[in-house]
Amino acid sequence: MGKQEKVILVTNDDGITAPGIRALIEAVRPLGRVVVVAPDSPQSGKGHAITIGVPLRLEKVDIFEGIEAWQCSGTPVDCVKLARDKILHAKPDICVSGINHGANHSINVIYSGTMSAAMEAAIEGIPSVGFSFLEYSYDADFSLPAKVAREVTQRMLASELPVGTLFNVNIPIVSEKDYKGLKISRQADAKWVEEFDERRDPHGKKYYWLTGEFKNRDTGEDTDVWALENNYASLVPVQFDLTNYKLKKKLEEEWKDL
């Protein structure tokens, strides 16, 4: 009996018609049976949101030759939940999310729909990874990100990974000639300093447009931001246990009289 084909769930947050998900599908197609479940419209910045109180719709679509694909009216997390329960009826061997149009390094991981889809799969015990390309352009060249995605996915499928494995991979805007490889990194201490630009619509009513500037307060050379600035792709092992264990230990010692 031959070796059983690996099942690869592909999702994203930019929507099922985004060029990034097509690049990811083509990258992992040789590695197993690919099933796509992705939002029917862009869902960037949705974080770990789920749909409650309104019906969810799933529609089979024929837009990737030879690939089973479904579009979902909900969030990226909804897509993963429905894929496992209603389409696959089992856990896939891996979940790959992306390739996102734009960075998801540092604090962006908290807001990212791309990473939240992968995180939902990891919560279910499925090894998962989110891929993001620092290029925001719709017609970006995804050659290098696709190469990185295939290499990482292939390595994950061949490895014995702990339950809950979740990787955040970001790829720089750089030529393949100048690309230095993959660097295992930590999440940088960096964030967006946000402002709301106040404007008025044609009726004179106020509305607000979110703006901001990215600030990196981290001087370490082991961070995802440093790796990307130096022509590496970054891979950060992420966890969904948000407990601050260092502070927990301190409180156990100092607040034990409560």
Tab-separated table of N, CA, C and O in Angstrom, residues 105 107-108 111 136 190-199 208-216:
chain	number	residue	atom	x	y	z
A	105	HIS	N	4.586	41.075	10.680
A	105	HIS	CA	5.634	40.911	11.684
A	105	HIS	C	5.263	41.666	12.967
A	105	HIS	O	4.278	42.393	13.019
A	107	ILE	N	3.936	43.226	16.255
A	107	ILE	CA	2.610	43.269	16.883
A	107	ILE	C	1.488	42.968	15.896
A	107	ILE	O	0.367	42.643	16.297
A	108	ASN	N	1.768	43.044	14.606
A	108	ASN	CA	0.738	42.792	13.594
A	108	ASN	C	0.114	41.408	13.731
A	108	ASN	O	-1.007	41.184	13.270
A	111	TYR	N	-3.423	41.365	15.167
A	111	TYR	CA	-4.545	41.858	14.366
A	111	TYR	C	-4.804	41.043	13.107
A	111	TYR	O	-5.873	41.133	12.504
A	136	TYR	N	2.610	45.198	-0.741
A	136	TYR	CA	1.162	45.381	-0.666
A	136	TYR	C	0.496	45.398	-2.041
A	136	TYR	O	-0.718	45.276	-2.133
A	190	ALA	N	7.779	46.122	18.599
A	190	ALA	CA	7.495	47.203	17.654
A	190	ALA	C	5.989	47.327	17.511
A	190	ALA	O	5.259	46.353	17.693
A	191	LYS	N	5.520	48.519	17.188
A	191	LYS	CA	4.087	48.725	17.086
A	191	LYS	C	3.781	49.916	16.184
A	191	LYS	O	4.664	50.690	15.832
A	192	TRP	N	2.509	50.014	15.844
A	192	TRP	CA	2.025	51.172	15.108
A	192	TRP	C	1.615	52.270	16.104
A	192	TRP	O	0.871	52.006	17.049
A	193	VAL	N	2.154	53.469	15.906
A	193	VAL	CA	1.700	54.636	16.647
A	193	VAL	C	0.585	55.242	15.806
A	193	VAL	O	0.831	55.810	14.737
A	194	GLU	N	-0.646	55.099	16.283
A	194	GLU	CA	-1.808	55.388	15.446
A	194	GLU	C	-2.402	56.764	15.710
A	194	GLU	O	-2.325	57.293	16.820
A	195	GLU	N	-2.980	57.301	14.677
A	195	GLU	CA	-3.734	58.536	14.766
A	195	GLU	C	-4.989	58.381	13.919
A	195	GLU	O	-5.043	57.558	13.003
A	196	PHE	N	-6.002	59.166	14.238
A	196	PHE	CA	-7.226	59.174	13.438
A	196	PHE	C	-7.367	60.541	12.774
A	196	PHE	O	-7.476	61.561	13.448
A	197	ASP	N	-7.324	60.516	11.461
A	197	ASP	CA	-7.485	61.739	10.680
A	197	ASP	C	-8.980	62.078	10.611
A	197	ASP	O	-9.767	61.298	10.076
A	198	GLU	N	-9.331	63.223	11.192
A	198	GLU	CA	-10.746	63.616	11.213
A	198	GLU	C	-11.104	64.349	9.918
A	198	GLU	O	-10.435	65.307	9.519
A	199	ARG	N	-12.167	63.890	9.278
A	199	ARG	CA	-12.611	64.500	8.023
A	199	ARG	C	-14.117	64.720	8.066
A	199	ARG	O	-14.782	64.311	9.007
A	208	TYR	N	-13.734	59.349	10.487
A	208	TYR	CA	-12.334	59.206	10.880
A	208	TYR	C	-11.636	58.162	10.011
A	208	TYR	O	-12.206	57.108	9.709
A	209	TRP	N	-10.401	58.473	9.639
A	209	TRP	CA	-9.594	57.578	8.812
A	209	TRP	C	-8.341	57.221	9.599
A	209	TRP	O	-7.589	58.090	10.017
A	210	LEU	N	-8.151	55.906	9.829
A	210	LEU	CA	-7.012	55.454	10.629
A	210	LEU	C	-5.706	55.640	9.871
A	210	LEU	O	-5.558	55.192	8.738
A	211	THR	N	-4.760	56.319	10.506
A	211	THR	CA	-3.423	56.485	9.951
A	211	THR	C	-2.421	56.119	11.045
A	211	THR	O	-2.798	55.852	12.189
A	212	GLY	N	-1.170	56.120	10.725
A	212	GLY	CA	-0.180	55.822	11.748
A	212	GLY	C	1.207	55.635	11.176
A	212	GLY	O	1.415	55.629	9.960
A	213	GLU	N	2.154	55.454	12.086
A	213	GLU	CA	3.554	55.262	11.709
A	213	GLU	C	4.105	54.080	12.488
A	213	GLU	O	3.862	53.943	13.694
A	214	PHE	N	4.846	53.205	11.795
A	214	PHE	CA	5.406	52.025	12.438
A	214	PHE	C	6.675	52.396	13.181
A	214	PHE	O	7.585	53.009	12.627
A	215	LYS	N	6.735	52.039	14.474
A	215	LYS	CA	7.890	52.358	15.311
A	215	LYS	C	8.497	51.066	15.862
A	215	LYS	O	7.812	50.280	16.526
A	216	ASN	N	9.775	50.864	15.582
A	216	ASN	CA	10.491	49.703	16.103
A	216	ASN	C	11.362	50.135	17.270
A	216	ASN	O	12.332	50.881	17.102
